[in-house]
């Protein structure tokens, strides 16, 4: 299928011109066709474009309305506008060389007056998306349902005190799972934007958590019933829009999933800005998920240290991304996941071209981080340091501790009769930071 008209007529497909290029509309590090270890960079990195920010974001913030007016936002009715917008989006996905996209149900199709009408709109747009996916080769990384914008969800969806709202949310997710399957989605994401509370004065915390778990079990059952094989992902976030969100961070997400017997069915979609809002580094969240074998996918963005909220910026901090990438590669990669740019333009960045600059910066930073992390792991200096720091557990009484053969009694005897006082050893943080700096800056 050919899209009739170009929505970015002045922009050609972005090419990789190498680190020496000074052309703003070129990649310097992300060469999607470069083969590394038998796979293209496009395959390694699995970049994805977030429909909500890049094609529904208008630049509004709590202090003012939108600033961004796109030329493609016109048509006879809301459904035909949605189709033209989607044509523009797929042209962008191709020109920016992103192999994947992600959406919420309500990003791609207008909500109707009834659920039945919303579903009819969605079906029309999904048919259009399917044709565009076929024509361009762009695939769906994940789908999800927007269970946070409509006023009916003001007190939560699965955790709403009103069972009627739970039922409505269930119906919405049922449909979202069906369309994600129809579009070949490789994952399905649950971000519980309003699954938390504003005040405990009106909240039965235990009952809300039970309801959230019941909802997720119903989703698991329905995915099985329709044969949806994609990976389920939980996206933790500590707060915003609610004061407290039940999926606070990866560690509390793991505890929640294990408490309710859901751990086999879920992995984590880790978002950088959500990690920092929880008081963690991006790498910390990745390590916690990887340690549990539950690292799923990444929402690639960044916060602003001077603003305490979810600013969803494009991340160009190569140091932060290199550390994250080391942890991701050590864990064996993201499997069916990818790097989804859940990031938005700043409010005054109103030109369609700004979408290109933003993604070029983000993709190049990740691509460079990927290459640096591969070098770090190939040389193995950091890993060797860590391994030797723990080497007292590799044999003797250390090994007995790890294998469960030692007891408090046996260890006491050992200290009293042989070991005596341990000799302090340096953690060598500054040496390691300098080692990292050599990879980053030469
Ligand atoms: C919100 C956020 C969402 C999820 C999907 O902070 O990250 O866009 O990624 O619902
Ligand atoms: Co996100």
Short mmCIF file of C-alpha atoms in Angstrom, two decimals, residues 30-389:
data_model
loop_
_atom_site.label_atom_id
_atom_site.label_comp_id
_atom_site.label_asym_id
_atom_site.label_seq_id
_atom_site.Cartn_x
_atom_site.Cartn_y
_atom_site.Cartn_z
CA UNK A 30 23.02 4.12 14.78
CA UNK A 31 23.53 2.22 11.57
CA UNK A 32 20.47 -0.05 11.41
CA UNK A 33 22.01 -2.26 8.70
CA UNK A 34 25.42 -2.78 10.33
CA UNK A 35 25.85 -6.44 11.23
CA UNK A 36 27.26 -7.16 14.68
CA UNK A 37 27.60 -10.78 15.81
CA UNK A 38 25.41 -11.95 12.95
CA UNK A 39 22.54 -9.56 13.69
CA UNK A 40 21.84 -6.06 12.42
CA UNK A 41 21.92 -3.14 14.84
CA UNK A 42 18.24 -2.66 14.11
CA UNK A 43 17.69 -6.21 15.40
CA UNK A 44 19.89 -5.74 18.44
CA UNK A 45 18.32 -2.47 19.52
CA UNK A 46 14.69 -2.97 18.50
CA UNK A 47 13.88 0.75 18.68
CA UNK A 48 10.23 1.67 18.93
CA UNK A 49 8.26 4.90 18.56
CA UNK A 50 5.62 5.80 21.16
CA UNK A 51 2.48 6.84 19.30
CA UNK A 52 1.05 8.83 22.23
CA UNK A 53 3.92 11.27 22.53
CA UNK A 54 5.05 11.56 18.95
CA UNK A 55 1.65 11.54 17.25
CA UNK A 56 -0.83 12.62 19.95
CA UNK A 57 1.32 14.92 22.05
CA UNK A 58 0.50 18.59 21.53
CA UNK A 59 2.82 20.14 24.10
CA UNK A 60 0.19 20.86 26.76
CA UNK A 61 1.28 21.00 30.40
CA UNK A 62 -0.53 21.75 33.69
CA UNK A 63 -0.04 25.48 33.04
CA UNK A 64 -1.19 25.79 29.47
CA UNK A 65 -2.70 24.19 26.37
CA UNK A 66 -0.95 22.63 23.41
CA UNK A 67 1.51 24.50 21.21
CA UNK A 68 2.04 21.87 18.51
CA UNK A 69 -0.24 21.91 15.45
CA UNK A 70 0.43 19.18 12.91
CA UNK A 71 -0.48 19.69 9.24
CA UNK A 72 -1.87 16.15 8.98
CA UNK A 73 -4.49 16.70 11.71
CA UNK A 74 -7.39 17.22 9.34
CA UNK A 75 -10.22 15.21 7.77
CA UNK A 76 -13.98 14.68 7.50
CA UNK A 77 -14.40 13.12 10.93
CA UNK A 78 -12.36 11.82 13.85
CA UNK A 79 -11.81 8.40 12.26
CA UNK A 80 -10.50 9.80 8.98
CA UNK A 81 -8.20 12.20 10.88
CA UNK A 82 -6.94 9.17 12.81
CA UNK A 83 -6.15 7.38 9.54
CA UNK A 84 -4.25 10.32 8.04
CA UNK A 85 -2.34 10.77 11.30
CA UNK A 86 -1.41 7.11 11.15
CA UNK A 87 -0.14 7.50 7.58
CA UNK A 88 2.12 10.31 8.83
CA UNK A 89 3.26 8.13 11.74
CA UNK A 90 4.25 5.20 9.52
CA UNK A 91 6.09 7.54 7.17
CA UNK A 92 7.99 8.80 10.20
CA UNK A 93 8.72 5.25 11.50
CA UNK A 94 10.22 4.39 8.12
CA UNK A 95 12.23 7.59 7.71
CA UNK A 96 13.68 7.34 11.22
CA UNK A 97 14.46 3.62 10.62
CA UNK A 98 12.53 2.39 13.67
CA UNK A 99 11.50 -1.26 13.31
CA UNK A 100 8.72 -1.04 15.94
CA UNK A 101 5.94 1.15 17.31
CA UNK A 102 3.76 1.08 20.46
CA UNK A 103 0.29 2.45 21.22
CA UNK A 104 -2.58 2.80 23.69
CA UNK A 105 -6.02 1.93 22.28
CA UNK A 106 -7.23 5.51 22.65
CA UNK A 107 -4.13 7.02 20.99
CA UNK A 108 -4.88 5.44 17.67
CA UNK A 109 -8.69 5.62 17.52
CA UNK A 110 -11.15 8.14 18.94
CA UNK A 111 -13.23 7.09 21.94
CA UNK A 112 -16.93 6.82 21.04
CA UNK A 113 -20.06 7.56 23.07
CA UNK A 114 -20.35 3.92 24.08
CA UNK A 115 -17.88 1.09 24.44
CA UNK A 116 -19.40 -0.56 21.37
CA UNK A 117 -18.79 2.60 19.31
CA UNK A 118 -15.21 2.90 20.63
CA UNK A 119 -14.61 -0.71 19.61
CA UNK A 120 -15.98 -0.06 16.11
CA UNK A 121 -13.63 2.92 15.70
CA UNK A 122 -10.74 0.84 16.94
CA UNK A 123 -11.51 -1.95 14.48
CA UNK A 124 -11.41 0.49 11.54
CA UNK A 125 -8.08 1.95 12.63
CA UNK A 126 -6.57 -1.43 13.43
CA UNK A 127 -7.38 -2.58 9.89
CA UNK A 128 -5.58 0.52 8.62
CA UNK A 129 -2.60 -0.13 10.93
CA UNK A 130 -2.41 -3.74 9.77
CA UNK A 131 -2.19 -2.63 6.15
CA UNK A 132 0.48 -0.04 6.99
CA UNK A 133 2.49 -2.61 8.98
CA UNK A 134 2.34 -4.96 6.01
CA UNK A 135 3.35 -2.25 3.53
CA UNK A 136 6.26 -0.89 5.61
CA UNK A 137 7.50 -3.90 7.59
CA UNK A 138 7.22 -1.90 10.82
CA UNK A 139 6.06 -4.18 13.66
CA UNK A 140 4.20 -3.73 16.91
CA UNK A 141 6.43 -3.95 20.00
CA UNK A 142 3.49 -3.65 22.38
CA UNK A 143 -0.05 -2.52 22.78
CA UNK A 144 -1.83 -1.29 25.88
CA UNK A 145 -5.11 0.23 27.05
CA UNK A 146 -5.47 3.78 28.29
CA UNK A 147 -7.10 3.26 31.70
CA UNK A 148 -6.22 6.67 33.08
CA UNK A 149 -7.42 9.59 30.88
CA UNK A 150 -11.19 9.19 30.81
CA UNK A 151 -12.90 10.69 33.92
CA UNK A 152 -14.49 7.28 34.66
CA UNK A 153 -11.02 6.16 35.77
CA UNK A 154 -10.40 9.11 38.12
CA UNK A 155 -10.29 6.74 41.13
CA UNK A 156 -8.49 3.93 39.32
CA UNK A 157 -9.45 1.18 36.89
CA UNK A 158 -8.81 -2.29 38.37
CA UNK A 159 -8.46 -0.65 41.82
CA UNK A 160 -11.56 1.53 41.54
CA UNK A 161 -13.85 1.22 44.57
CA UNK A 162 -16.76 0.82 42.11
CA UNK A 163 -17.01 -2.68 40.57
CA UNK A 164 -18.76 -1.12 37.56
CA UNK A 165 -15.52 0.68 36.64
CA UNK A 166 -13.56 -2.57 37.13
CA UNK A 167 -15.94 -4.24 34.68
CA UNK A 168 -15.55 -1.43 32.13
CA UNK A 169 -11.75 -1.59 32.39
CA UNK A 170 -11.89 -5.36 31.95
CA UNK A 171 -13.93 -4.94 28.77
CA UNK A 172 -11.45 -2.35 27.48
CA UNK A 173 -8.41 -4.54 28.15
CA UNK A 174 -10.17 -7.55 26.56
CA UNK A 175 -10.48 -5.55 23.33
CA UNK A 176 -6.94 -4.13 23.62
CA UNK A 177 -5.57 -7.68 23.92
CA UNK A 178 -7.53 -8.74 20.86
CA UNK A 179 -6.22 -5.87 18.72
CA UNK A 180 -2.65 -6.30 20.01
CA UNK A 181 -2.86 -9.92 18.92
CA UNK A 182 -4.39 -8.92 15.57
CA UNK A 183 -1.40 -6.61 14.93
CA UNK A 184 1.15 -9.23 15.95
CA UNK A 185 2.19 -7.35 19.13
CA UNK A 186 5.21 -9.00 20.74
CA UNK A 187 4.29 -7.78 24.24
CA UNK A 188 1.39 -6.24 26.14
CA UNK A 189 2.01 -3.54 28.78
CA UNK A 190 0.18 -2.74 32.01
CA UNK A 191 0.97 0.70 33.36
CA UNK A 192 -1.39 1.38 36.25
CA UNK A 193 -1.49 5.16 36.04
CA UNK A 194 -4.30 5.56 38.53
CA UNK A 195 -3.90 2.21 40.29
CA UNK A 196 -2.92 3.73 43.60
CA UNK A 197 -4.40 6.29 45.95
CA UNK A 198 -4.58 9.98 46.74
CA UNK A 199 -5.48 9.52 50.42
CA UNK A 200 -5.72 6.50 52.71
CA UNK A 201 -8.73 8.19 54.34
CA UNK A 202 -10.91 6.78 51.56
CA UNK A 203 -8.87 3.73 50.55
CA UNK A 204 -8.98 0.02 51.41
CA UNK A 205 -5.39 -0.72 50.35
CA UNK A 206 -5.60 -4.50 50.81
CA UNK A 207 -8.82 -4.81 48.82
CA UNK A 208 -7.45 -2.62 46.01
CA UNK A 209 -4.33 -4.76 45.70
CA UNK A 210 -6.47 -7.92 45.66
CA UNK A 211 -8.58 -6.40 42.88
CA UNK A 212 -5.52 -5.43 40.83
CA UNK A 213 -4.21 -9.00 41.10
CA UNK A 214 -7.62 -10.42 40.14
CA UNK A 215 -7.63 -8.13 37.08
CA UNK A 216 -4.19 -9.33 35.99
CA UNK A 217 -5.22 -12.98 36.47
CA UNK A 218 -8.26 -12.33 34.25
CA UNK A 219 -5.96 -10.83 31.61
CA UNK A 220 -3.65 -13.87 31.78
CA UNK A 221 -6.68 -16.17 31.40
CA UNK A 222 -8.06 -14.22 28.45
CA UNK A 223 -4.69 -14.08 26.66
CA UNK A 224 -4.56 -17.86 26.98
CA UNK A 225 -8.14 -18.22 25.74
CA UNK A 226 -7.47 -16.23 22.55
CA UNK A 227 -3.98 -17.63 21.98
CA UNK A 228 -2.12 -14.34 22.52
CA UNK A 229 1.51 -15.40 22.99
CA UNK A 230 3.08 -11.97 23.61
CA UNK A 231 4.94 -11.26 26.85
CA UNK A 232 2.98 -9.45 29.59
CA UNK A 233 4.89 -6.50 31.07
CA UNK A 234 4.32 -4.42 34.20
CA UNK A 235 5.63 -0.87 33.99
CA UNK A 236 6.44 0.39 37.50
CA UNK A 237 6.09 4.04 38.46
CA UNK A 238 6.00 5.30 42.03
CA UNK A 239 3.58 8.22 41.63
CA UNK A 240 1.99 10.59 39.08
CA UNK A 241 -0.83 10.91 38.48
CA UNK A 242 -1.63 9.30 41.85
CA UNK A 243 0.26 10.15 45.02
CA UNK A 244 1.17 6.50 45.50
CA UNK A 245 1.09 3.84 42.82
CA UNK A 246 1.00 0.14 43.78
CA UNK A 247 3.61 -0.78 41.14
CA UNK A 248 6.03 1.59 42.87
CA UNK A 249 9.27 0.14 41.49
CA UNK A 250 10.58 -3.19 40.24
CA UNK A 251 11.19 -4.59 43.73
CA UNK A 252 7.66 -3.86 44.92
CA UNK A 253 6.34 -5.15 41.58
CA UNK A 254 8.15 -8.45 42.11
CA UNK A 255 6.76 -8.74 45.65
CA UNK A 256 3.25 -8.01 44.36
CA UNK A 257 3.46 -10.54 41.51
CA UNK A 258 4.86 -13.26 43.79
CA UNK A 259 2.28 -12.59 46.50
CA UNK A 260 -0.51 -13.21 44.01
CA UNK A 261 1.05 -16.08 42.02
CA UNK A 262 1.50 -13.98 38.88
CA UNK A 263 5.30 -14.02 38.61
CA UNK A 264 5.48 -16.61 35.82
CA UNK A 265 3.33 -14.49 33.54
CA UNK A 266 5.02 -11.09 33.80
CA UNK A 267 8.26 -9.29 33.18
CA UNK A 268 9.05 -5.59 33.62
CA UNK A 269 8.97 -2.66 31.26
CA UNK A 270 11.44 -0.30 32.91
CA UNK A 271 11.20 3.41 32.23
CA UNK A 272 14.20 5.59 33.04
CA UNK A 273 12.23 8.55 34.35
CA UNK A 274 10.07 6.26 36.52
CA UNK A 275 13.23 4.78 38.05
CA UNK A 276 14.51 8.22 39.00
CA UNK A 277 11.11 9.27 40.37
CA UNK A 278 11.33 6.20 42.65
CA UNK A 279 14.72 7.40 43.90
CA UNK A 280 16.66 4.79 41.92
CA UNK A 281 19.05 4.86 39.02
CA UNK A 282 17.96 3.38 35.69
CA UNK A 283 20.65 0.72 36.07
CA UNK A 284 19.38 -0.21 39.54
CA UNK A 285 15.92 -1.05 38.20
CA UNK A 286 17.43 -3.09 35.37
CA UNK A 287 19.62 -5.04 37.80
CA UNK A 288 16.71 -5.79 40.15
CA UNK A 289 14.57 -7.09 37.27
CA UNK A 290 17.45 -9.06 35.77
CA UNK A 291 18.29 -10.68 39.13
CA UNK A 292 14.73 -12.06 39.19
CA UNK A 293 14.88 -13.14 35.54
CA UNK A 294 12.14 -10.59 34.80
CA UNK A 295 13.81 -8.00 32.57
CA UNK A 296 11.38 -7.42 29.72
CA UNK A 297 11.61 -4.10 27.88
CA UNK A 298 12.68 -0.48 28.24
CA UNK A 299 10.78 2.80 27.99
CA UNK A 300 13.69 4.96 26.89
CA UNK A 301 13.61 8.49 28.24
CA UNK A 302 15.05 10.70 30.98
CA UNK A 303 13.91 13.08 33.66
CA UNK A 304 15.38 16.44 34.55
CA UNK A 305 17.25 16.58 37.84
CA UNK A 306 16.00 20.13 38.41
CA UNK A 307 12.34 19.21 37.90
CA UNK A 308 10.84 16.60 40.20
CA UNK A 309 8.27 15.25 37.77
CA UNK A 310 7.97 12.90 34.81
CA UNK A 311 9.35 15.15 32.07
CA UNK A 312 9.80 12.27 29.57
CA UNK A 313 12.76 13.75 27.73
CA UNK A 314 14.91 12.13 25.08
CA UNK A 315 17.97 10.68 26.77
CA UNK A 316 21.38 11.71 25.45
CA UNK A 317 23.35 10.84 28.59
CA UNK A 318 25.77 8.26 27.21
CA UNK A 319 27.24 7.45 30.64
CA UNK A 320 23.85 6.55 32.11
CA UNK A 321 22.91 4.55 29.01
CA UNK A 322 26.24 2.71 28.87
CA UNK A 323 25.85 1.52 32.46
CA UNK A 324 22.27 0.46 31.70
CA UNK A 325 23.40 -1.32 28.55
CA UNK A 326 26.14 -3.22 30.41
CA UNK A 327 23.49 -4.57 32.78
CA UNK A 328 21.09 -5.38 29.93
CA UNK A 329 23.71 -7.21 27.86
CA UNK A 330 24.98 -9.09 30.93
CA UNK A 331 21.41 -10.25 31.52
CA UNK A 332 21.26 -11.62 27.96
CA UNK A 333 19.33 -8.75 26.37
CA UNK A 334 15.66 -7.90 26.26
CA UNK A 335 14.25 -10.92 24.42
CA UNK A 336 10.91 -9.89 22.92
CA UNK A 337 11.34 -6.38 24.38
CA UNK A 338 12.97 -3.33 22.86
CA UNK A 339 13.82 0.31 23.45
CA UNK A 340 10.64 2.32 23.15
CA UNK A 341 11.04 6.10 23.05
CA UNK A 342 8.42 7.01 25.64
CA UNK A 343 9.68 10.57 25.33
CA UNK A 344 8.25 13.83 24.12
CA UNK A 345 9.32 17.05 22.54
CA UNK A 346 9.66 20.12 24.73
CA UNK A 347 6.66 22.46 24.51
CA UNK A 348 8.33 25.02 22.22
CA UNK A 349 9.67 22.33 19.82
CA UNK A 350 6.78 22.72 17.42
CA UNK A 351 8.24 21.73 14.01
CA UNK A 352 7.65 18.24 12.57
CA UNK A 353 11.43 18.19 11.98
CA UNK A 354 11.94 18.34 15.76
CA UNK A 355 10.55 14.80 15.94
CA UNK A 356 13.54 13.72 13.84
CA UNK A 357 16.14 15.64 15.85
CA UNK A 358 14.74 14.20 19.09
CA UNK A 359 14.78 10.58 17.92
CA UNK A 360 18.14 10.87 16.16
CA UNK A 361 19.67 12.06 19.45
CA UNK A 362 18.05 9.27 21.45
CA UNK A 363 18.88 6.52 18.97
CA UNK A 364 22.47 7.64 18.52
CA UNK A 365 23.02 7.82 22.28
CA UNK A 366 21.68 4.27 22.72
CA UNK A 367 23.66 2.97 19.75
CA UNK A 368 26.88 4.46 21.11
CA UNK A 369 26.10 3.08 24.59
CA UNK A 370 25.51 -0.34 23.02
CA UNK A 371 28.92 -0.27 21.34
CA UNK A 372 30.70 0.97 24.47
CA UNK A 373 28.98 -1.63 26.65
CA UNK A 374 30.03 -4.39 24.25
CA UNK A 375 33.64 -3.20 24.53
CA UNK A 376 33.46 -3.03 28.31
CA UNK A 377 32.11 -6.59 28.47
CA UNK A 378 34.54 -7.91 25.85
CA UNK A 379 37.51 -6.57 27.79
CA UNK A 380 35.93 -7.84 31.01
CA UNK A 381 37.88 -5.58 33.38
CA UNK A 382 34.86 -4.40 35.35
CA UNK A 383 33.39 -7.89 35.54
CA UNK A 384 36.73 -9.38 36.61
CA UNK A 385 37.00 -6.80 39.36
CA UNK A 386 33.56 -7.65 40.70
CA UNK A 387 34.19 -11.40 40.41
CA UNK A 388 37.44 -11.13 42.35
CA UNK A 389 35.73 -8.96 45.00
#
